[in-house]
XYZ file of C-alpha atoms in Angstrom:
614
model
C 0.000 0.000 0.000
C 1.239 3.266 -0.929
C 0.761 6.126 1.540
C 0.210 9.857 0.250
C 2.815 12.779 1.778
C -0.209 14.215 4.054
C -0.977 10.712 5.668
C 2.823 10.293 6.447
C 2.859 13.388 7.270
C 0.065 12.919 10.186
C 1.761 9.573 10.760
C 4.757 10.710 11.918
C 3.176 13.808 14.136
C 1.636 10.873 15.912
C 4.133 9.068 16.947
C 8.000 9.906 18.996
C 10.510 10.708 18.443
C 8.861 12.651 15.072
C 6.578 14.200 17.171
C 9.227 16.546 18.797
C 9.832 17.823 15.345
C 8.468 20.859 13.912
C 5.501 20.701 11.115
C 7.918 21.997 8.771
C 11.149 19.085 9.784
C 8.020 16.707 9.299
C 7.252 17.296 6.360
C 10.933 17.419 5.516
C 10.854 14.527 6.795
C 7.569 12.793 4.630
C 9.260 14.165 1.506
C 12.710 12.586 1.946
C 11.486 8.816 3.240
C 10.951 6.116 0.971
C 8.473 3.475 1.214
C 9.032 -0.219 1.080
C 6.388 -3.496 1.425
C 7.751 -6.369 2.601
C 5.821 -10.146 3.086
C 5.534 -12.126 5.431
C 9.063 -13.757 6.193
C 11.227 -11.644 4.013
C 14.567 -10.559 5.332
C 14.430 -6.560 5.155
C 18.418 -6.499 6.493
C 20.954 -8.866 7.646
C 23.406 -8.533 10.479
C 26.465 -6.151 9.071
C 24.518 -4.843 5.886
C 24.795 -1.559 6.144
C 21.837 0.252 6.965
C 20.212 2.821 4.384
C 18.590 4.865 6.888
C 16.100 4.709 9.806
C 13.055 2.572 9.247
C 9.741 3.343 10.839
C 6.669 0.621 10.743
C 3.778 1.707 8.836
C 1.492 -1.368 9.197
C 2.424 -4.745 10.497
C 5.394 -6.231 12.858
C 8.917 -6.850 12.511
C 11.286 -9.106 14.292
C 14.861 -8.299 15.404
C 17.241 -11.476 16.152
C 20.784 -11.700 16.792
C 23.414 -12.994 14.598
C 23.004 -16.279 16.374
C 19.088 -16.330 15.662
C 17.989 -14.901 19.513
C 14.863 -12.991 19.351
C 15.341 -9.327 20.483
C 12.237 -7.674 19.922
C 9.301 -7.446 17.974
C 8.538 -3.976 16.129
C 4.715 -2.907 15.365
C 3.092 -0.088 13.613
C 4.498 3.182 15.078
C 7.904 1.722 16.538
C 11.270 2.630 14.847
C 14.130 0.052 14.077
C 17.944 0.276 12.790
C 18.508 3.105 15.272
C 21.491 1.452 17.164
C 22.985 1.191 13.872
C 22.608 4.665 12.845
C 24.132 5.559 16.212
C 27.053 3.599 15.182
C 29.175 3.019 12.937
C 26.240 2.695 10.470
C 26.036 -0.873 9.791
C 23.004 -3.215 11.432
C 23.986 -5.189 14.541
C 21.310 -7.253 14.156
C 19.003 -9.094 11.366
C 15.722 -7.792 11.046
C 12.732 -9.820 9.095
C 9.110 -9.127 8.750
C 6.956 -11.311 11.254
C 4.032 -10.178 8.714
C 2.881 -8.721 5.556
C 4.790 -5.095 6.400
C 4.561 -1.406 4.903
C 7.908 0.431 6.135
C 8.962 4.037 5.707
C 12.860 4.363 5.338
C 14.392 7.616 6.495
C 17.810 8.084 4.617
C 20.844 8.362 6.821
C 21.940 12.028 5.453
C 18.241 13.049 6.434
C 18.366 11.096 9.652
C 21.505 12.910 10.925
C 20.231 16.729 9.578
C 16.904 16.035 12.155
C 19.320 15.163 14.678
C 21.413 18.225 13.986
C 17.896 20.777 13.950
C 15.962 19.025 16.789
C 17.257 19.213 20.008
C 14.456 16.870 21.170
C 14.719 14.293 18.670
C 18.975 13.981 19.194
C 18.462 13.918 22.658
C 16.251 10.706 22.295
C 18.768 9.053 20.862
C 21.607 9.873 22.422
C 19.504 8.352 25.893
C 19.268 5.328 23.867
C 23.476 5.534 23.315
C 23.765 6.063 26.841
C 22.543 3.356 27.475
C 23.805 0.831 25.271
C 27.188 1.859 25.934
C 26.132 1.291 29.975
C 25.605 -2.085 29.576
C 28.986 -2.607 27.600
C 30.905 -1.178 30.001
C 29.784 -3.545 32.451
C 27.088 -1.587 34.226
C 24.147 -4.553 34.207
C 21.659 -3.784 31.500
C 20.222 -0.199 30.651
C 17.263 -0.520 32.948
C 18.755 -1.974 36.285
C 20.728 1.278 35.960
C 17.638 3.703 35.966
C 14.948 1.604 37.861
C 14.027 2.886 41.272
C 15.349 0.744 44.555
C 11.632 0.653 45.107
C 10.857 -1.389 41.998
C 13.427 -3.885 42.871
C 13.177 -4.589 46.874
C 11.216 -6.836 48.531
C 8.585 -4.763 50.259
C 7.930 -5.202 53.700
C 10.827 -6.969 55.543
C 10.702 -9.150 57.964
C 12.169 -7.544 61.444
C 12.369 -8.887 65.075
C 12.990 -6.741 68.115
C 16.368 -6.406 69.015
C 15.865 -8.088 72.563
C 14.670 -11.589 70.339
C 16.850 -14.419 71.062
C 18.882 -15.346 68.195
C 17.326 -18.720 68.071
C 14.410 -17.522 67.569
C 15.371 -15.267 64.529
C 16.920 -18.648 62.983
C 13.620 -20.198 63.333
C 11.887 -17.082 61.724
C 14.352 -17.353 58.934
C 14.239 -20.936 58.699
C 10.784 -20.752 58.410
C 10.182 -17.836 55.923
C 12.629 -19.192 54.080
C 14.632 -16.153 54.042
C 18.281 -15.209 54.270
C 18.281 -12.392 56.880
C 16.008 -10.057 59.284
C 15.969 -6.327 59.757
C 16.468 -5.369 63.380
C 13.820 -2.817 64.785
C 11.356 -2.196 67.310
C 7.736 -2.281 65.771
C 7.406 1.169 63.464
C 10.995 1.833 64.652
C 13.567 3.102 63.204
C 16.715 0.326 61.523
C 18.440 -0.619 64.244
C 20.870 -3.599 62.193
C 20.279 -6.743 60.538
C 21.358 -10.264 61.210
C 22.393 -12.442 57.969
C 22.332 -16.636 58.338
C 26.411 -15.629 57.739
C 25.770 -13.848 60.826
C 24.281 -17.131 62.637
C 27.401 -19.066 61.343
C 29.973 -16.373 61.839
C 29.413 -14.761 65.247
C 26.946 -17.408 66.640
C 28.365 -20.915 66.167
C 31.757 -20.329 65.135
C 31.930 -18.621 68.892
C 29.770 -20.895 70.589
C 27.381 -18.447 72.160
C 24.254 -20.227 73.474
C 20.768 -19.648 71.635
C 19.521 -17.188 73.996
C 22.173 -15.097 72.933
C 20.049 -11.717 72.101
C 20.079 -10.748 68.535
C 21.540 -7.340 69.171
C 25.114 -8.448 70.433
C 25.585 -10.348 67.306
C 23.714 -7.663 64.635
C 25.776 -5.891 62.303
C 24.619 -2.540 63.425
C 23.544 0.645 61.412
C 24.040 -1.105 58.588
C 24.791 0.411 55.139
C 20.590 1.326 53.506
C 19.297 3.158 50.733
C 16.397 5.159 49.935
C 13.500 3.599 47.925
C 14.263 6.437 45.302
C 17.975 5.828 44.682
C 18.996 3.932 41.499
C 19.331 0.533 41.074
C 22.708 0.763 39.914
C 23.875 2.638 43.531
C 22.374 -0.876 44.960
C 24.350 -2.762 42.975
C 27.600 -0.232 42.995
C 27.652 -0.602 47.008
C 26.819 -4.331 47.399
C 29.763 -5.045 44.697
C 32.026 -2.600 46.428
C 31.415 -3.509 49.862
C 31.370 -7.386 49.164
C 27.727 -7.234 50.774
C 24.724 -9.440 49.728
C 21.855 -7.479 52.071
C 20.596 -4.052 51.411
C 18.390 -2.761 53.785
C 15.863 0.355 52.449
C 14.566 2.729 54.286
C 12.247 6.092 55.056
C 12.572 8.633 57.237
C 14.836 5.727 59.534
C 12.451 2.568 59.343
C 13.281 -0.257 57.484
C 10.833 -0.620 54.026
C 12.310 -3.183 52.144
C 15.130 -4.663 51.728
C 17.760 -5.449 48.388
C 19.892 -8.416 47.747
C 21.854 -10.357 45.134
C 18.808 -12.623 44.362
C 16.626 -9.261 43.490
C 19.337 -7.841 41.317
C 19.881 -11.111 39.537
C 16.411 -12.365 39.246
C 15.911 -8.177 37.640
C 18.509 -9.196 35.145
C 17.030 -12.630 34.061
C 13.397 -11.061 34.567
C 12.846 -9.222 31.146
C 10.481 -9.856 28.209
C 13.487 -10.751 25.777
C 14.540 -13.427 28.366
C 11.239 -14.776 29.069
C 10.576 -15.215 25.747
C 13.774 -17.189 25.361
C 12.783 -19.546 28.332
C 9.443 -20.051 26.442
C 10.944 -21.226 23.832
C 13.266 -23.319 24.897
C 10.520 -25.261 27.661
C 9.672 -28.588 27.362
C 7.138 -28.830 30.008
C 4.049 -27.242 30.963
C 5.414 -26.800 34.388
C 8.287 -25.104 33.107
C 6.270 -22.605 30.934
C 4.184 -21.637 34.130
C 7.790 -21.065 36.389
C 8.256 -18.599 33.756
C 5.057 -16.700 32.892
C 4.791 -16.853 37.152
C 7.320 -13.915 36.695
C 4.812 -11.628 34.922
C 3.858 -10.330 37.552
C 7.245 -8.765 38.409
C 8.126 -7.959 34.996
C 5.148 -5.345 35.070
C 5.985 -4.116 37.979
C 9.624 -3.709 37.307
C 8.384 -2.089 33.728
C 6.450 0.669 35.640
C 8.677 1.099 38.412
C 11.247 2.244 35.418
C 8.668 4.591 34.123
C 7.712 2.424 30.668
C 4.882 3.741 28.951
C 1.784 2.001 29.539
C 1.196 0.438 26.193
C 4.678 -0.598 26.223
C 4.070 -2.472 29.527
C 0.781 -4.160 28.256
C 2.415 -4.684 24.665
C 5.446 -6.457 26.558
C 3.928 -8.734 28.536
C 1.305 -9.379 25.713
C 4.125 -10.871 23.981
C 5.044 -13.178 26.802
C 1.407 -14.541 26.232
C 1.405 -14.928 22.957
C 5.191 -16.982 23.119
C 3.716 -18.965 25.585
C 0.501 -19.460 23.265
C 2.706 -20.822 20.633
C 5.249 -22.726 22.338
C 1.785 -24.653 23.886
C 0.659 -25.103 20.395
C 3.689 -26.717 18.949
C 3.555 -29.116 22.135
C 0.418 -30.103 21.130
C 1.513 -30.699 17.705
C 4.451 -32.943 19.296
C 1.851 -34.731 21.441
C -1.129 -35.469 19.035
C 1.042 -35.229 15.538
C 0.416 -33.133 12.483
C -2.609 -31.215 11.902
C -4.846 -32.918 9.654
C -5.967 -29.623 7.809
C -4.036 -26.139 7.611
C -5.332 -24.426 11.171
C -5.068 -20.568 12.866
C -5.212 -20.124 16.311
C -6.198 -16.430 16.922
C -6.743 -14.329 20.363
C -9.180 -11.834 21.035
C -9.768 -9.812 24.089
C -6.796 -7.704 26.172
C -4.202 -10.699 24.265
C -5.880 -9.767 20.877
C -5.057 -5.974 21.377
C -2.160 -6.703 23.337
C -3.215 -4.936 26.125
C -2.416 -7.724 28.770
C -1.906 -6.843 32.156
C -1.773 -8.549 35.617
C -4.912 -9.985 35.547
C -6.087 -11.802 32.307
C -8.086 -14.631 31.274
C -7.597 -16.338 27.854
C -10.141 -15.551 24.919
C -9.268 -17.772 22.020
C -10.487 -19.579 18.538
C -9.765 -21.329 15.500
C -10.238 -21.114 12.351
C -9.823 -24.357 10.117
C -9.040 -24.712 6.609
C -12.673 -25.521 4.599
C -11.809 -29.038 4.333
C -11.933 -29.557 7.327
C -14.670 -31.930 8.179
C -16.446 -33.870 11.271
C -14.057 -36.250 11.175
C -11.276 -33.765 11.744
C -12.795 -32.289 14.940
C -11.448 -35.226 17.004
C -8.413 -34.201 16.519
C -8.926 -29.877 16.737
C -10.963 -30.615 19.668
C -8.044 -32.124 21.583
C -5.638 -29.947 20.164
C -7.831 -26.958 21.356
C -8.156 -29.216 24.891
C -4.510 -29.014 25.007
C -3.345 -25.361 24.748
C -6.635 -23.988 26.697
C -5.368 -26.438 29.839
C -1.760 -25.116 29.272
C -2.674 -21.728 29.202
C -4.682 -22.016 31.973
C -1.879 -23.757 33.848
C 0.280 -20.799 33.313
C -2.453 -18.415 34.885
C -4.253 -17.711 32.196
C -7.560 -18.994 33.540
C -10.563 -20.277 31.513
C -13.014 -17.841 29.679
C -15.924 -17.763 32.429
C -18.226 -17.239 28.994
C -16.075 -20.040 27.470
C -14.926 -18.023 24.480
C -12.297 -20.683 23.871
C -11.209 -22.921 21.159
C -12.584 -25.624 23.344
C -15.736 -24.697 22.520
C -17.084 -26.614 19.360
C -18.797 -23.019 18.165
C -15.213 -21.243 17.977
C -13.741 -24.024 16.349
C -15.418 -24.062 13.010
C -13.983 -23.682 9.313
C -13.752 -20.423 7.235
C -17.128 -21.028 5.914
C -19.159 -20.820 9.396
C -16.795 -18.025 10.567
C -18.280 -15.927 7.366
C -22.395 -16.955 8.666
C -21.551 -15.882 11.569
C -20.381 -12.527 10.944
C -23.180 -12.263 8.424
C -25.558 -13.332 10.697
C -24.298 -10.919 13.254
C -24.617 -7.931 11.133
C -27.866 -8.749 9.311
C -29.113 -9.448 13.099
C -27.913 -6.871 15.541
C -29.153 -8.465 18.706
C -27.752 -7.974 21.764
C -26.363 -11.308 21.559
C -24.887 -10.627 18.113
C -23.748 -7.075 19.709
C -21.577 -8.651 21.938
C -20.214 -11.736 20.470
C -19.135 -9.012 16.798
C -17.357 -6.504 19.924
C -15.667 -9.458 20.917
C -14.612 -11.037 17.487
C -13.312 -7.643 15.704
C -10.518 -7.973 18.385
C -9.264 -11.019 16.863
C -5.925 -11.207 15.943
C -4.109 -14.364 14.348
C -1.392 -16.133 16.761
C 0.209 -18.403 15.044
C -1.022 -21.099 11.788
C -1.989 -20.071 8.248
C -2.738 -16.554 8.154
C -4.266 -16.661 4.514
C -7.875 -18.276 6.554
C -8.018 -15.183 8.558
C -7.313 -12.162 5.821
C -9.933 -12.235 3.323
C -12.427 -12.700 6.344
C -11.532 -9.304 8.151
C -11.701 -6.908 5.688
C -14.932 -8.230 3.981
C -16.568 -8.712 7.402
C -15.267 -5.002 8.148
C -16.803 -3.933 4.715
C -19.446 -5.486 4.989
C -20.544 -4.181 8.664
C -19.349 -0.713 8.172
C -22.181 -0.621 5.445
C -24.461 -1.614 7.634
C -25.994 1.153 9.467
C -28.447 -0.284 11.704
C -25.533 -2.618 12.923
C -23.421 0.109 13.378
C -26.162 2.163 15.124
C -26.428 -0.818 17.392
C -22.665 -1.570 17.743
C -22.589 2.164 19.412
C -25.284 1.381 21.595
C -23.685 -1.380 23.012
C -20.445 0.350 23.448
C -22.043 3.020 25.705
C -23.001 0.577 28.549
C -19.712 1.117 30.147
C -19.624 4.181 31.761
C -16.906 6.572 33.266
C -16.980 6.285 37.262
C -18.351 9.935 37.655
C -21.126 11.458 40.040
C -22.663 14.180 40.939
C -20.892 17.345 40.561
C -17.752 15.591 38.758
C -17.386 13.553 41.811
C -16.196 9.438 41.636
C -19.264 7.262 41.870
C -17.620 4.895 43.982
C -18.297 0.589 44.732
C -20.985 1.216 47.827
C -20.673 -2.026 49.173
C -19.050 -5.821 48.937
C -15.433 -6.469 49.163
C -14.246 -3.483 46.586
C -16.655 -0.801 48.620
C -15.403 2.706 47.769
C -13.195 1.997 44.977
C -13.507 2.466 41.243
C -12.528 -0.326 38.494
C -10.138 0.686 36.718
C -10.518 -1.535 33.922
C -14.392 -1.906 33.407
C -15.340 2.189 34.036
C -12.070 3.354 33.188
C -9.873 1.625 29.988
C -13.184 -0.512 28.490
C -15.348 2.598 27.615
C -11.924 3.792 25.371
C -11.754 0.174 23.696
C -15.043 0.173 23.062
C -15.278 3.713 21.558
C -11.495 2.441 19.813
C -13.620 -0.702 18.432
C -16.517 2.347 17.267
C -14.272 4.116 15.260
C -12.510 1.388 13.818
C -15.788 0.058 12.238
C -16.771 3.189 10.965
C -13.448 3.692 9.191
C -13.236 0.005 7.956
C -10.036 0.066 9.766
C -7.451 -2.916 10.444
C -5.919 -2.426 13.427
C -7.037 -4.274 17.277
C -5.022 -2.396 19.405
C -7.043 0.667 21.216
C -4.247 3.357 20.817
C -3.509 1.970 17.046
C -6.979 2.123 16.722
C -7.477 5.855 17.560
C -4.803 7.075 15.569
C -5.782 5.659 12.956
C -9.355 6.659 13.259
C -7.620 10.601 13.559
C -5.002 9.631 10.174
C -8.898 8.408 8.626
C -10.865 11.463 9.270
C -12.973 9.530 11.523
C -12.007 11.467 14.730
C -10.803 14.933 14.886
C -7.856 15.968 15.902
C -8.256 17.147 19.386
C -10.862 14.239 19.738
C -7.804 11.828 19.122
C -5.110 13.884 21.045
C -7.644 14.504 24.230
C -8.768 10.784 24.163
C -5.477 9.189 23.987
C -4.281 11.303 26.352
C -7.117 10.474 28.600
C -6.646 6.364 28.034
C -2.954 6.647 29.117
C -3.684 8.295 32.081
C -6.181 5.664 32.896
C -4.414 2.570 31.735
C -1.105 4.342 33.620
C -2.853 4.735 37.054
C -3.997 1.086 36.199
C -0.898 -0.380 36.017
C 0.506 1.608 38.888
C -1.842 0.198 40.788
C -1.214 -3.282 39.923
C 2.071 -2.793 40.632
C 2.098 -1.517 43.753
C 0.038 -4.845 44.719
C 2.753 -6.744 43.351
C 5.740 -4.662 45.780
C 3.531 -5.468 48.366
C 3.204 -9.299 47.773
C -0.344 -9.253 47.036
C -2.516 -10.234 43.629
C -3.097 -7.828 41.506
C -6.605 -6.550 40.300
C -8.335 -3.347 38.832
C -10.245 -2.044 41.982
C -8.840 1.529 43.199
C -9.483 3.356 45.799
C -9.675 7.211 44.813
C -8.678 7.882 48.642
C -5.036 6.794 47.698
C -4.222 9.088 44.743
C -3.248 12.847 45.828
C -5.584 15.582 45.262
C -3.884 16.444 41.875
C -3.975 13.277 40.618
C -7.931 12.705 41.150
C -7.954 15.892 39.314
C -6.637 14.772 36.292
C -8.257 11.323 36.348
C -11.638 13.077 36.688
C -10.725 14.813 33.635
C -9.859 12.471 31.864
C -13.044 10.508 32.834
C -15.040 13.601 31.718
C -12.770 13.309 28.168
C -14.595 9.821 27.976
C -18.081 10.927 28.841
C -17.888 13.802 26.303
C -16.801 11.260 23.426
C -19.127 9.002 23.870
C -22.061 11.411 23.743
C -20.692 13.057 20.909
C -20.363 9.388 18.868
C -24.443 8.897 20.454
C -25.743 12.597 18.843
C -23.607 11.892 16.133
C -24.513 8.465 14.776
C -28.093 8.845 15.809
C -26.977 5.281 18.544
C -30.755 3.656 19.353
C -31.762 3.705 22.565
């Protein structure tokens, strides 16, 4: 697909680093880049090529391996690649290939280096990026255990004994907690030292002092701590120098976490990139759910080091969707070859890749129209298979059972066109909600070819519908923002979330849904909510300011959200989407009322608009 100078243009405007560019560097810009489509599996540049400029995706994904064939990271529409190149001495350090069928824009190195030479903005992004890079050379741990917080990498709320406890005791409490030190402090006290099992060895046996011995002669006292806001690499600059493996954290004097070797190394080995690897590389279902277990810290370690929330959902989206394929190929292994060409999709938070914390699987297939009777046997234990993996891994059954396993979601081509026809000839509330669901699908792994005819007719075909669409908006305006009288929150009453607001079902639905809106009015491709929205503004089917104010409102949401969630996680507990108001400071309700106000205003604007029935 070719895409005019304007649409680039507006394209670029939308998405950083361009957008720290001036309109007129844009369009400098627009004029100078090239275009290039690649398919599916086509090699776009090879380790050591050297690199004709900086490459921006247009439409589709693209993979970045090693030399050596290790995964790096996966590229989608918006995202730039070939910058650490460009940085360098010009020549790619690693292989990139398209995942998909791919529209790139190419940015020529002489034009690449004049915006860094008029932007101040746009050079200092990547020079961050060099900073970085050329951190974790020089032996610094990797780029982000240099910038995270001490807070995102602690364990939250030591364990501490009084100082009078008897050191037997504080074995036992180790022993027990299976833990390799306690914090010494009265309770809500200030640090007073801690006592390592070295300690136990060291000063307790080695001397022979009997176990009544009181943990303070044998403490090391006022020990070395940092604050929860110092950098991770001052934790692991002072453990290395010091030849300590205990850290203790803490505020105004008491003790709030502590740091050791184990948190630095697991926040090493803890990263997308590496799960990924693991997922790969498991044999087991048990091994795949030891590593997806770590999700939970991965998100919070991605917000503690101040990742953008789409980037957090989009990153551990990907863990789901490795996991999702490395389950499929098992099955493969255990029941043999498919007996007709298959694709497993996702819908839901995995189809948009907006996973979080908290997500259950949504999944189908489509089969090849050959596929007959005979050949559910086989698709019905291969669907029996990954669902029971996933949900082994914590991604827990679809309470509505929209699942492979279910023999209605498991149909060829042929039924997968009736039933969008039927749904759009037959907008009942039924139909309503299974369509919101389905246009979120988005293929996993299998033969793509059974999936894109099917979109964009079924997208054609609905968009021309105008009582469906009419109904699709109704539909989409059941979830409302959590706002009350006089702009205050309407808040949970009762039960076990009383006065708290869900952050997912009042707050980040009623943008996918109006994301979903827009998307079928503009016939447009893309599943993800914030791809969705810009390309609804690049389409003309939201304004401007509609787009810039709603997108700004859904990141402030889905960032609160995910702050949330990981704050749960510091604190050892299960993450969910229920907020209490109460714990935000009085600027920060501000802005989320505003931003829930942004929503309300949008969605009775699409109503009055698009005439939605009652």
């Amino acid at each position: 697909m070719s895409f005019t100078q304007e649409r680039i243009e507006r394209f670029l405007a939308a998405h950083h680093p361009f957008d720290a560019l001036s309109a007129d560097l844009i369009a400098d810009c627009a004029r100078a880049a090239t275009q290039r489509t690649v398919t599916a599996g086509e090699t776009i540049y090879a380790a050591g090529d050297t690199l004709p400029g900086l490459f921006l995706v247009l439409r589709g994904a693209v993979e970045l391996t090693t030399p050596d064939g290790t995964a790096i990271s996966v590229r989608h529409t918006g995202e730039i690649f070939a910058r650490r190149g460009l940085t360098g001495d010009g020549t790619a350090p690693d292989t990139a290939k398209a995942r998909e069928h791919c529209d790139l824009l190419i940015l020529p190195v002489a034009d690449f280096r004049r915006m860094l030479d008029a932007s101040d903005q746009f050079r200092a992004f990547f020079e961050r990026i060099r900073v970085r890079v050329a951190a974790a050379r020089n032996g610094r741990g990797d780029g982000e255990l240099t910038t995270l917080p001490v807070r995102a990498l602690m364990t939250a709320q030591p364990v501490t004994v009084p100082s009078g406890t008897a050191v037997r005791d504080a074995a036992r409490v180790m022993s027990e907690r299976h833990i390799s030190c306690v914090l010494v402090a009265e309770p809500e006290g200030a640090l007073e030292g801690i006592l390592t099992t070295g300690d136990l060895t060291g000063r307790v046996l080695a001397r022979g002092l009997p176990p009544e011995t009181p943990v303070r002669e044998v403490m090391t006292r006022t020990p070395l701590n940092l604050s929860p806001d110092a950098l991770g690499f001052d934790a692991f600059l002072t453990m290395a120098e010091r030849h300590i493996g205990h850290l203790p954290v803490t505020e105004d004097g008491r003790p709030v976490g502590i740091i050791t070797r184990t948190n630095l190394v697991n926040r090493q080995t803890v990263s997308s990139i590496y799960m990924v690897s693991e997922i790969a590389r498991a044999e087991t279902v048990g091994r795949l759910a030891e590593t997806v277990g770590a999700i939970p810290q991965l998100l919070a370690q991605l917000v503690g080091g101040g990742a953008e929330p789409h980037v957090v959902t989009r990153l551990v989206t990907d863990v789901g969707d490795a996991v999702t394929r490395r389950l499929l190929v098992m099955a493969e292994r255990e029941l043999g070859p498919a007996p007709r060409p298959w694709l497993w999709l996702a819908c839901g938070s995995q189809g948009r890749r907006e996973q979080t914390g908290v997500s259950d699987q949504d999944n189908c297939l489509i089969l090849d129209d050959a596929a007959t009777e005979a050949d559910d046997d086989y698709f019905a234990a291969f669907a029996k298979f990954v669902s029971d993996g996933l949900d082994a891994c914590g991604y827990y059954y679809c309470p509505g059972e929209m699942m492979a396993t279910n023999p209605r979601w498991r149909q060829p081509v042929r039924v997968w066109r009736q039933y969008f026809d039927g749904w759009i000839r037959k907008p009942d509330p039924m139909a309503q909600m299974l369509a919101s669901v389905m246009f979120d699908l988005r293929p996993i792994a299998g033969t793509r070819a059974l999936f894109d005819g099917l979109q964009a007719e079924t997208l054609a075909r609905a968009r021309a519908n105008s009582i469906f669409v009419a109904h699709m908006i109704s539909n989409s305006l059941k979830h409302t923002p959590p706002l009350g009288l006089f702009r205050g929150f309407a808040l949970i009453r009762s039960g076990e979330h009383k006065d708290t607001v869900d952050l997912k079902l009042n707050g980040v639905v009623p943008v996918v849904d109006l994301g979903r809106i827009y998307a079928l009015i503009g016939a447009l491709e893309p599943v993800n909510t914030r791809e969705r929205l810009i390309a609804a503004r690049e389409a003309g089917v939201l304004s401007d300011s509609g787009a810039h104010d709603l997108l700004d409102a859904y990141d402030l949401i889905a960032g609160i959200r995910l702050e949330h969630q990981a704050r749960q996680v510091r604190e050892g507990r299960k993450p969910d989407n229920f907020m209490a108001p109460a714990t935000l400071s009085e600027l920060e309700r501000g802005h989320l009322k505003d931003a829930f106000m942004v929503i309300k205003t949008m969605q009775s604007a699409l109503a009055h608009s698009r005439g939605a029935p009652g």
